[in-house]
mmCIF file of C-alpha atoms (C1' of nucleotides) in Angstrom:
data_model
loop_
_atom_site.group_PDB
_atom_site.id
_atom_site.type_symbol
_atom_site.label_atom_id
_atom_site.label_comp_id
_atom_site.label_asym_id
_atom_site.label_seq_id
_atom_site.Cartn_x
_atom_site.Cartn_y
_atom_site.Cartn_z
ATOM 1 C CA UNK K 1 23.684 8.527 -11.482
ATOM 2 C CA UNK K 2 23.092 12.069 -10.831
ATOM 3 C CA UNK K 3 23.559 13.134 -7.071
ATOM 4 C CA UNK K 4 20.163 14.114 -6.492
ATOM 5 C CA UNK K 5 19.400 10.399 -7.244
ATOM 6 C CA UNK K 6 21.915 8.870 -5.061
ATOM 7 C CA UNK K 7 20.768 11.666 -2.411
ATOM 8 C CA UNK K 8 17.500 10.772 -2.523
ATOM 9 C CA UNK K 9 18.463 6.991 -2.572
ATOM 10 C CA UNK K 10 19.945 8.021 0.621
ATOM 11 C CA UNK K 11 17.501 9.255 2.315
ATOM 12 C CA UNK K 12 15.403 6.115 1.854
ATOM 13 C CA UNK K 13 17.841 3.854 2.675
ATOM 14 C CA UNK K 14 17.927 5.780 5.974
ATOM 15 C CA UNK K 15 14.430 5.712 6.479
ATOM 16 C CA UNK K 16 14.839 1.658 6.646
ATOM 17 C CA UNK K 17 14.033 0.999 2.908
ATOM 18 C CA UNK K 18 15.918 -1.539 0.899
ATOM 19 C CA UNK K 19 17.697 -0.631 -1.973
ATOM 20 C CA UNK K 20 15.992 -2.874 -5.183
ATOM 21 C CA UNK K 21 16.489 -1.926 -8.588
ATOM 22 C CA UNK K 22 13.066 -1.008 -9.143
ATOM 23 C CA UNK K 23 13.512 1.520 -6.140
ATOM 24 C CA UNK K 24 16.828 2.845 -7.960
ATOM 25 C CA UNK K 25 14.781 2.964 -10.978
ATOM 26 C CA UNK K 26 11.648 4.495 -9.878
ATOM 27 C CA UNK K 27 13.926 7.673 -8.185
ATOM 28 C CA UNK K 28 15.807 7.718 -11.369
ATOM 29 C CA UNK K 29 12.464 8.203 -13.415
ATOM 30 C CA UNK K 30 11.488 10.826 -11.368
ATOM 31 C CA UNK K 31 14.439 12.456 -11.333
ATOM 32 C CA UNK K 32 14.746 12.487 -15.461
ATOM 33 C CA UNK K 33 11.294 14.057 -15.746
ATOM 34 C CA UNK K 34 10.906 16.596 -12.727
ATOM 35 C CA UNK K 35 7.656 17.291 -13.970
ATOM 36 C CA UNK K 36 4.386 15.564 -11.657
ATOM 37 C CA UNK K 37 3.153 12.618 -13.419
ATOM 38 C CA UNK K 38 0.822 9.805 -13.097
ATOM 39 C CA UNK K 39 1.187 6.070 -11.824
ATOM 40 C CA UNK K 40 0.475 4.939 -15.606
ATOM 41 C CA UNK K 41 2.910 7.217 -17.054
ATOM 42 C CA UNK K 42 5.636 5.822 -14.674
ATOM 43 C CA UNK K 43 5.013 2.454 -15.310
ATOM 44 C CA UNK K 44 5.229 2.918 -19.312
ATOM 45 C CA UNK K 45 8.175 4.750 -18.607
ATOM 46 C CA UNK K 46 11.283 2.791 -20.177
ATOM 47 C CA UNK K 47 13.255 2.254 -16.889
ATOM 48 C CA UNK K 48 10.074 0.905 -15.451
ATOM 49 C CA UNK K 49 8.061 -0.633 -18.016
ATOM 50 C CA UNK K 50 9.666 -3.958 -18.516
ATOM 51 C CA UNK K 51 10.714 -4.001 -15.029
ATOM 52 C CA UNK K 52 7.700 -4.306 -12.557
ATOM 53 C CA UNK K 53 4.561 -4.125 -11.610
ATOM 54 C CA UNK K 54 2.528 -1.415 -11.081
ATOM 55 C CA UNK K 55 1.363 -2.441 -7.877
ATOM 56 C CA UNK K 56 5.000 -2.384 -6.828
ATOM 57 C CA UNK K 57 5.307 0.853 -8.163
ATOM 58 C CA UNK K 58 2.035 2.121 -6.281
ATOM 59 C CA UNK K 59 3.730 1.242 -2.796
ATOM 60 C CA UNK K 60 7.069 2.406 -3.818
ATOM 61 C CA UNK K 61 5.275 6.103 -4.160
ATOM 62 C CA UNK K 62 3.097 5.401 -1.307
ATOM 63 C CA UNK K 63 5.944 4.927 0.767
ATOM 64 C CA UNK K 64 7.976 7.695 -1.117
ATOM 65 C CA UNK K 65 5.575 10.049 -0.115
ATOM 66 C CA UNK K 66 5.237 8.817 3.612
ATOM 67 C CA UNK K 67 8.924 9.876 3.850
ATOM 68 C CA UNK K 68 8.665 12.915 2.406
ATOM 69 C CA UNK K 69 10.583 12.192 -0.495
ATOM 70 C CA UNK K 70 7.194 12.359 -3.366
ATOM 71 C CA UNK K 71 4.505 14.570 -3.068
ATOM 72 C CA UNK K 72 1.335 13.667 -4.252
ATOM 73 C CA UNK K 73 -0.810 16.635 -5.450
ATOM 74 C CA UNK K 74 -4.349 17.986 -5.258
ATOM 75 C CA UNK K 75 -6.428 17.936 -3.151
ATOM 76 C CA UNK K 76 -7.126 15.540 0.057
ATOM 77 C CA UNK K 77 -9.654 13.310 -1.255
ATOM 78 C CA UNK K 78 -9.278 11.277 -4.088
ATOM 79 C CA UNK K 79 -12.595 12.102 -5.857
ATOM 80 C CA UNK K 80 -12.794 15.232 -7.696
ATOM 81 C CA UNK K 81 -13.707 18.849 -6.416
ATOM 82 C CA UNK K 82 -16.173 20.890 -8.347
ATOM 83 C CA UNK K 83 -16.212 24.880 -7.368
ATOM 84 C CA UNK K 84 -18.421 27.647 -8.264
ATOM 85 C CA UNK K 85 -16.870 30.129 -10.763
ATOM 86 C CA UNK K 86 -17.850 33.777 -9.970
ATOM 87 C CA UNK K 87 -17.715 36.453 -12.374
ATOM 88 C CA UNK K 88 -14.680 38.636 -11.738
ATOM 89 C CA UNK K 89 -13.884 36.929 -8.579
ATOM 90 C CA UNK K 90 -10.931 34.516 -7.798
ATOM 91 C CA UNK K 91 -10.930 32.558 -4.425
ATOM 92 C CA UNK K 92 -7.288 30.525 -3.304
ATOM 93 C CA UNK K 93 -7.879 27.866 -0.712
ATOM 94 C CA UNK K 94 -6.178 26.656 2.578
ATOM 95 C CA UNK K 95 -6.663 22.529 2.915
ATOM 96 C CA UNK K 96 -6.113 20.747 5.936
ATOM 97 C CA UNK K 97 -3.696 17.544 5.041
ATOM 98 C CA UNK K 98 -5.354 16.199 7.684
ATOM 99 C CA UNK K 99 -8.995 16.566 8.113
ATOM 100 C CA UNK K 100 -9.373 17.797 4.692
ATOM 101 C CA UNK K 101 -11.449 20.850 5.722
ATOM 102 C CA UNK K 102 -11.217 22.903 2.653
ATOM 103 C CA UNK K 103 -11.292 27.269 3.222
ATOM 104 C CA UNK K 104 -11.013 30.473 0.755
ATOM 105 C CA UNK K 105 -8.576 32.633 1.564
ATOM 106 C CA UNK K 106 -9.385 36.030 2.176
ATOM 107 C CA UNK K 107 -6.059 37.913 1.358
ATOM 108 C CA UNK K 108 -5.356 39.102 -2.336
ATOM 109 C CA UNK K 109 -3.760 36.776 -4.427
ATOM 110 C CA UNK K 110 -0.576 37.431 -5.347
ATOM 111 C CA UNK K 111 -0.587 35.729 -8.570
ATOM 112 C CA UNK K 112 -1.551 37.963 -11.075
ATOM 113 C CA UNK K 113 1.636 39.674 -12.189
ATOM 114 C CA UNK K 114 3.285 36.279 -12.618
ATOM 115 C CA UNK K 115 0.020 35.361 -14.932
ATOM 116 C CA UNK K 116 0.082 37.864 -17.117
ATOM 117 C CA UNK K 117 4.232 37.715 -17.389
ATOM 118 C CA UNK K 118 3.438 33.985 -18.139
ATOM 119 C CA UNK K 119 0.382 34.952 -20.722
ATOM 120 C CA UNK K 120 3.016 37.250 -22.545
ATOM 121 C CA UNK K 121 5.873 35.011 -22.737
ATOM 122 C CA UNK K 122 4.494 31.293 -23.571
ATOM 123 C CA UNK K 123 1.490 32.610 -26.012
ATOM 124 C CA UNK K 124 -0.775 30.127 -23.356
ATOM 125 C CA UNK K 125 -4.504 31.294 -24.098
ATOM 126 C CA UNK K 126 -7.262 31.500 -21.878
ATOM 127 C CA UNK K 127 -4.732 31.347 -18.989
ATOM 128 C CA UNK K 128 -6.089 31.367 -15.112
ATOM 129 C CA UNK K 129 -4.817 29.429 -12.060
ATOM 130 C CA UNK K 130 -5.378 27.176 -9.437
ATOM 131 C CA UNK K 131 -3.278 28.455 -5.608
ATOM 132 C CA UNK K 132 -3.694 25.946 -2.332
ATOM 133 C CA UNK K 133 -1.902 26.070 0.761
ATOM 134 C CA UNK K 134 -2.133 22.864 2.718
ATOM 135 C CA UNK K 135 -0.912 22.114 6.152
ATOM 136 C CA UNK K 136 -2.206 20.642 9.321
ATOM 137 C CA UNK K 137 -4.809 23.088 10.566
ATOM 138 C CA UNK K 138 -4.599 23.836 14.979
ATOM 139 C CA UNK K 139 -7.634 21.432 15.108
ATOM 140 C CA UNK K 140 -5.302 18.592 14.126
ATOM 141 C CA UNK K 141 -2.092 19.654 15.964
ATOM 142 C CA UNK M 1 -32.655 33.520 -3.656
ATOM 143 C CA UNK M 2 -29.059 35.242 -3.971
ATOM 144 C CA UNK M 3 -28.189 37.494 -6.934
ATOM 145 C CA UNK M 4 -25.088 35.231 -7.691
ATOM 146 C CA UNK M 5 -27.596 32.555 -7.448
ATOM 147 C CA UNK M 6 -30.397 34.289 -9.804
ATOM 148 C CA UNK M 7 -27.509 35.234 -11.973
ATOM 149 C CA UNK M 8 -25.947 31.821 -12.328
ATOM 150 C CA UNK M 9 -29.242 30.247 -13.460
ATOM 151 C CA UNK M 10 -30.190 32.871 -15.935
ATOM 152 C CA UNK M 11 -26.502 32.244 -17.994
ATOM 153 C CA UNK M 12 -27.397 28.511 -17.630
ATOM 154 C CA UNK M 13 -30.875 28.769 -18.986
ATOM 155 C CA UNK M 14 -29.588 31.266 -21.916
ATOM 156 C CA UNK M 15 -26.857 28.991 -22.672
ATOM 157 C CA UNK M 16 -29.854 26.293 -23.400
ATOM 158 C CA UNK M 17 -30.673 24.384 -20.038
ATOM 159 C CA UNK M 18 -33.862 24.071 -18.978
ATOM 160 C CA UNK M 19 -34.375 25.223 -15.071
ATOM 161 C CA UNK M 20 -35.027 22.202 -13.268
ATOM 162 C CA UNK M 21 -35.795 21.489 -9.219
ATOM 163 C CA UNK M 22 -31.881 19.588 -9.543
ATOM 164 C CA UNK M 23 -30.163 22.548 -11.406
ATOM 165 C CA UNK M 24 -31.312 25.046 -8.724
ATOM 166 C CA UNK M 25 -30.766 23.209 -5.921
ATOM 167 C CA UNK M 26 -27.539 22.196 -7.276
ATOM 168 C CA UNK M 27 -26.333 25.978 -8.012
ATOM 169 C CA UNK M 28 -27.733 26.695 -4.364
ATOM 170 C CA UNK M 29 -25.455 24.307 -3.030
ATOM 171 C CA UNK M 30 -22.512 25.575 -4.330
ATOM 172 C CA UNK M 31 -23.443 29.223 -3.924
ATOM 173 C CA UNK M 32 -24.030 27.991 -0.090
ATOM 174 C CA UNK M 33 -20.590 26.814 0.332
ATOM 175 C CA UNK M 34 -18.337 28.725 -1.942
ATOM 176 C CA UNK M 35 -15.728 26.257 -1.768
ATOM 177 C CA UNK M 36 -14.595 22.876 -4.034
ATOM 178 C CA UNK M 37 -17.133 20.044 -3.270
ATOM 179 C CA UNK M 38 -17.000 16.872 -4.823
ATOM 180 C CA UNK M 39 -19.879 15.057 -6.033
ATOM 181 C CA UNK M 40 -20.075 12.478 -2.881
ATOM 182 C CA UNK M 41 -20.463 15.896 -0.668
ATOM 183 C CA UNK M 42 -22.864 17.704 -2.996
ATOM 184 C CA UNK M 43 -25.178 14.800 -3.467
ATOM 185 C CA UNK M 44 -25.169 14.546 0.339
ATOM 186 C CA UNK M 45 -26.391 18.273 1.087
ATOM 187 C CA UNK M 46 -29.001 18.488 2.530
ATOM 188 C CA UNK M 47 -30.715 20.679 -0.577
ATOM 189 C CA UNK M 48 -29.549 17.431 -2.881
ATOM 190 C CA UNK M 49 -29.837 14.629 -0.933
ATOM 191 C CA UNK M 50 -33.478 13.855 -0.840
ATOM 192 C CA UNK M 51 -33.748 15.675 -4.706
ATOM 193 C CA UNK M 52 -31.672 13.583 -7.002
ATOM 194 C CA UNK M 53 -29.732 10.728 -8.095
ATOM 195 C CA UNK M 54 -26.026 10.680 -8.213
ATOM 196 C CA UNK M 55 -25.893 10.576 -12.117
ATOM 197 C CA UNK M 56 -27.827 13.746 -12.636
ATOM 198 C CA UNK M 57 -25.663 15.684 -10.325
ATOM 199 C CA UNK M 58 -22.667 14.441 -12.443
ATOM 200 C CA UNK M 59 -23.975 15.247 -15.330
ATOM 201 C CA UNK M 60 -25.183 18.901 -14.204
ATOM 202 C CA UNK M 61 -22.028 19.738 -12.842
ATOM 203 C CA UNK M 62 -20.062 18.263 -16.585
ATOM 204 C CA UNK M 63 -22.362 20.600 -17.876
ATOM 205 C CA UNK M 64 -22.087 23.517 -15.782
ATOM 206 C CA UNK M 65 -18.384 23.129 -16.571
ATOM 207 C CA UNK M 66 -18.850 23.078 -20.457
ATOM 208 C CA UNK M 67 -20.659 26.385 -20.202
ATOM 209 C CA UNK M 68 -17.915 27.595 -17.436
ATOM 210 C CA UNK M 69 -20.170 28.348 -14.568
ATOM 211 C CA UNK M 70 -18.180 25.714 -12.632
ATOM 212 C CA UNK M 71 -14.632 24.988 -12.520
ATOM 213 C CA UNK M 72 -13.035 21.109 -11.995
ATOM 214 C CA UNK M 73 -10.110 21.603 -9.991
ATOM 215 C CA UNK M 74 -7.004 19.876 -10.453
ATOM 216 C CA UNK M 75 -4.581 18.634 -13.090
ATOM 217 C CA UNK M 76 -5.718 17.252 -16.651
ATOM 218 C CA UNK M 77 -6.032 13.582 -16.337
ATOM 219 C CA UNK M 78 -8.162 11.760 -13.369
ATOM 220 C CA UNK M 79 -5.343 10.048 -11.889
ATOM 221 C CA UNK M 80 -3.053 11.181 -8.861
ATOM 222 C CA UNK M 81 0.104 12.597 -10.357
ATOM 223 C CA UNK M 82 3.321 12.177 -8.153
ATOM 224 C CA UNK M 83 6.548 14.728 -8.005
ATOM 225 C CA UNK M 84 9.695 13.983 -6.690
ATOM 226 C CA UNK M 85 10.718 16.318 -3.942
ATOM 227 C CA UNK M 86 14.063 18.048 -4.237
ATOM 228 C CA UNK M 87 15.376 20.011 -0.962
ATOM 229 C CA UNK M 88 15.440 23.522 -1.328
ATOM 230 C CA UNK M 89 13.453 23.848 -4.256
ATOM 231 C CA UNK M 90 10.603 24.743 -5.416
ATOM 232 C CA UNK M 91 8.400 24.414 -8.538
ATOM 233 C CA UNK M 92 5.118 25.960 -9.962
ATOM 234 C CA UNK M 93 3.761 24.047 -13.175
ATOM 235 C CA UNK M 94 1.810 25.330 -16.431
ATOM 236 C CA UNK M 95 -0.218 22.978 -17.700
ATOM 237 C CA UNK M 96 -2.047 22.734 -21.299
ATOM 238 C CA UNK M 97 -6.146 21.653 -20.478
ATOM 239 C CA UNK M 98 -5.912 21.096 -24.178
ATOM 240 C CA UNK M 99 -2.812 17.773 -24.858
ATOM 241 C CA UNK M 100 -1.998 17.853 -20.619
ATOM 242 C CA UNK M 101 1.592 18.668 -21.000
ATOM 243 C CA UNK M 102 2.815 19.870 -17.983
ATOM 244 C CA UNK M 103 6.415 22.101 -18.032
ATOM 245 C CA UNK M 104 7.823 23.758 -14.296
ATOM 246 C CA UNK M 105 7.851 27.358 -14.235
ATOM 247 C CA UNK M 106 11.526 28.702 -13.808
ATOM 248 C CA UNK M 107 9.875 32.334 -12.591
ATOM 249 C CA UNK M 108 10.349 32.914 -9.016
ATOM 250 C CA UNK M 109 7.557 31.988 -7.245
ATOM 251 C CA UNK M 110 5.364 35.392 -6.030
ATOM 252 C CA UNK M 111 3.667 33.063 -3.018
ATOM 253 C CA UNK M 112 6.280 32.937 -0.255
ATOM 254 C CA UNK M 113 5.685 36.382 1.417
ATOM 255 C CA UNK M 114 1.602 35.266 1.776
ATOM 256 C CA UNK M 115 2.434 31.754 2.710
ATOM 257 C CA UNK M 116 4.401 32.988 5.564
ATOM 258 C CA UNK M 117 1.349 35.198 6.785
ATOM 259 C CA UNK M 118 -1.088 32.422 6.369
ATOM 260 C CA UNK M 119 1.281 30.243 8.123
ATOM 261 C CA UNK M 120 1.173 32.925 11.625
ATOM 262 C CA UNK M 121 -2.384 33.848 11.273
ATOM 263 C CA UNK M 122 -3.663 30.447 11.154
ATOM 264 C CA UNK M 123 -1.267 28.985 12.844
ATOM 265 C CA UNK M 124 -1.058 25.759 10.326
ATOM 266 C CA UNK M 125 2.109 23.616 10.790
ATOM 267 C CA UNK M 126 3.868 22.084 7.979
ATOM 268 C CA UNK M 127 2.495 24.689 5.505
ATOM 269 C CA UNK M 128 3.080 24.495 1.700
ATOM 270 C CA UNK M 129 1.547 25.520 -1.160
ATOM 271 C CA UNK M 130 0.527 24.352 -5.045
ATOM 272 C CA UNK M 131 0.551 26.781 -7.721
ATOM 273 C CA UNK M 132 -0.873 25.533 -11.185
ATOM 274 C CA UNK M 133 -1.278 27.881 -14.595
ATOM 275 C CA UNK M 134 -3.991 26.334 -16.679
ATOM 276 C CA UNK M 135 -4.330 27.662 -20.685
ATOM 277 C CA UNK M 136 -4.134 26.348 -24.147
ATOM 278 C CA UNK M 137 -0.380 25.840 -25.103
ATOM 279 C CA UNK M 138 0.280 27.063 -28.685
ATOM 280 C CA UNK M 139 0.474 23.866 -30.351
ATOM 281 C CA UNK M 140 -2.917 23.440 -29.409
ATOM 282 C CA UNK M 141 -4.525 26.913 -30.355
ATOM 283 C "C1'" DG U 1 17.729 -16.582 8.198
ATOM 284 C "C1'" DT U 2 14.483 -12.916 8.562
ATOM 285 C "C1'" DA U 3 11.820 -9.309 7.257
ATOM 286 C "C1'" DA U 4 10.943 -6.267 3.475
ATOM 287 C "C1'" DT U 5 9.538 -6.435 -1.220
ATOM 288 C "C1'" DT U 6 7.204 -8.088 -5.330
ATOM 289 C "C1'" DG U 7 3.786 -10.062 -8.761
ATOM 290 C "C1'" DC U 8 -0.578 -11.412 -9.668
ATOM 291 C "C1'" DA U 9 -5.169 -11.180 -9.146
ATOM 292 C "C1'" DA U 10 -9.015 -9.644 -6.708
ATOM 293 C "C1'" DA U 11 -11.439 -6.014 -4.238
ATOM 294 C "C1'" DT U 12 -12.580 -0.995 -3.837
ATOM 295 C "C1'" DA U 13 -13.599 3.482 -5.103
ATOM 296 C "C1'" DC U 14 -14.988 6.894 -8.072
ATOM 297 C "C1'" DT U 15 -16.620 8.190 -12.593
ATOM 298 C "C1'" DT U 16 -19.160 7.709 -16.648
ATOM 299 C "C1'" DT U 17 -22.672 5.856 -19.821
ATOM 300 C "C1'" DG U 18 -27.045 3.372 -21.779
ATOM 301 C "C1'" DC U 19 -31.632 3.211 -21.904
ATOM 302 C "C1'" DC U 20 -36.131 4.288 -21.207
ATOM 303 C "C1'" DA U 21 -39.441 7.065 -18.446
ATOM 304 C "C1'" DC U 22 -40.524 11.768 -17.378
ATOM 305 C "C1'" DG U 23 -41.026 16.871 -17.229
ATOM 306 C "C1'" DT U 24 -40.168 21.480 -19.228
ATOM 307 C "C1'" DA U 25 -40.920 24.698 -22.662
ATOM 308 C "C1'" DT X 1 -45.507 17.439 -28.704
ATOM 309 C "C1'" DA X 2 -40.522 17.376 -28.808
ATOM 310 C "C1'" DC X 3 -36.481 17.197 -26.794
ATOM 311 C "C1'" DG X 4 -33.742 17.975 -22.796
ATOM 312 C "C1'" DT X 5 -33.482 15.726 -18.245
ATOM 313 C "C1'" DG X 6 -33.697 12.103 -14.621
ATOM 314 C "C1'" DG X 7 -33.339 7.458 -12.341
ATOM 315 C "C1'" DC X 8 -31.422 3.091 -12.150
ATOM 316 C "C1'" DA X 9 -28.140 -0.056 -13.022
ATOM 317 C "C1'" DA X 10 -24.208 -1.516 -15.418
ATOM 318 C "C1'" DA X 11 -19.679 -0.569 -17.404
ATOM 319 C "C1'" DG X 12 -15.300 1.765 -17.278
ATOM 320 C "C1'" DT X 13 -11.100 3.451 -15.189
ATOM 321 C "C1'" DA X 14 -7.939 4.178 -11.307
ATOM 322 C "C1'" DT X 15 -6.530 2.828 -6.813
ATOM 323 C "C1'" DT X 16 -5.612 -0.272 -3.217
ATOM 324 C "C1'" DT X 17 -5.017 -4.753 -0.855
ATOM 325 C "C1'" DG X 18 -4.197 -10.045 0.201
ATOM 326 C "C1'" DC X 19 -1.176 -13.554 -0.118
ATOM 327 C "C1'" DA X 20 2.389 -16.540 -1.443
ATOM 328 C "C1'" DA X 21 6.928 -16.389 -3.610
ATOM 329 C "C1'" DT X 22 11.156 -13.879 -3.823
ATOM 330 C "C1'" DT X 23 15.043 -10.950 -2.554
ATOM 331 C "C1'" DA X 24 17.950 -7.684 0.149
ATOM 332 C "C1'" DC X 25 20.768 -7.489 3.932
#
DNA sequence: GTAATTGCAAATACTTTGCCACGTA
DNA sequence: TACGTGGCAAAGTATTTGCAATTAC
């Protein structure tokens, strides 16, 4: 078990979380991929698959997240978000993780170097990107 | 009627729509807000609301996004995906909208010097930030 | 022993489609 | 007139919850 695992078992078991093995499991899964991935992929995952349910797995991340400990991306809602493409404009956005108000950002992004390094090096086509800040905005201090 | 509006419904009608009381309105909308909607929000403006049925704002906006006038934001499948946290780091991902294979970028991320101005300018708490490249991996080309 | 955790199944939520009526070109 | 478009309702997919049984501590 590597010691990011048992570090991050840790901290839950701090938090007042009981150590089960589909807890153990679940971190270790997470920890093997380091890449985001879905609630189905986990549960197909071998460590997981034969092991629970995905309901148990659901509140496992729910509280994993609570703690700080899993991140859930996107954007606040759970439906999708459409947006306007304008011709030779690029807009980033600032989200409040609390109200959800959504605003562009005015400043320049500073992505574009990295995007063309990244079009260069990994032959990616057709390559653009997606920049959000989130954080709790003064309204909801 | 805006120019990016006038200008967004002449590359829909060339690509082979027909201008409809919904399309406009719709294209209004999002001109209006500049910012990611999703379809609960749009269909409750107050240009929609009255106008149209649910199903034919879906379907406008999955076809505005076929002819790249409008941009779904997030990451390739419809579910929530979930990333394990690890202290002190940091990842940006690259993601194929092709197969949805999703690899971290090992390139130091360019965001941190803008993050920390949004962060005293807005005066957000708890401020961080999601960085996505979107493009056609090779295997997929 | 007690409270957190789990499985199962049901309830929600959001998205997507089928079908026929309708409107645009 | 012909074919894209629209409304309504139903189906599909993902998320979330209730409750009784189980397990960690």
């Amino acid at each position: 078990m590597s010691e990011l695992v048992q570090d991050t078992i840790t901290r839950l078991r701090d938090s007042g979380m009981r150590k089960t093995k589909a807890l153990v499991e679940l971190v270790e899964t997470l920890a093997d991929e380091s890449r985001p991935m879905t609630l189905a992929e986990l549960c197909a995952s071998k460590r997981l698959v034969d092991l629970c349910d995905k309901a148990t797995v659901f509140r496992l991340l729910q509280k994993f997240a609570d703690k700080g400990v899993v991140r859930r991306l996107g954007l606040h809602e759970r439906a999708a978000y459409f947006v306007l493409l304008v011709p030779g404009r690029h807009s980033d956005y600032l989200i409040c993780t609390s109200c959800g108000t959504i605003e562009a950002i005015k400043a320049p992004c500073p992505v574009h170097a990295l995007e063309d390094e990244i079009r260069e090096k990994t032959g990616y086509q057709n390559l653009y990107h997606e920049l959000e800040f989130f954080g709790v905005c003064p309204a909801c201090v």
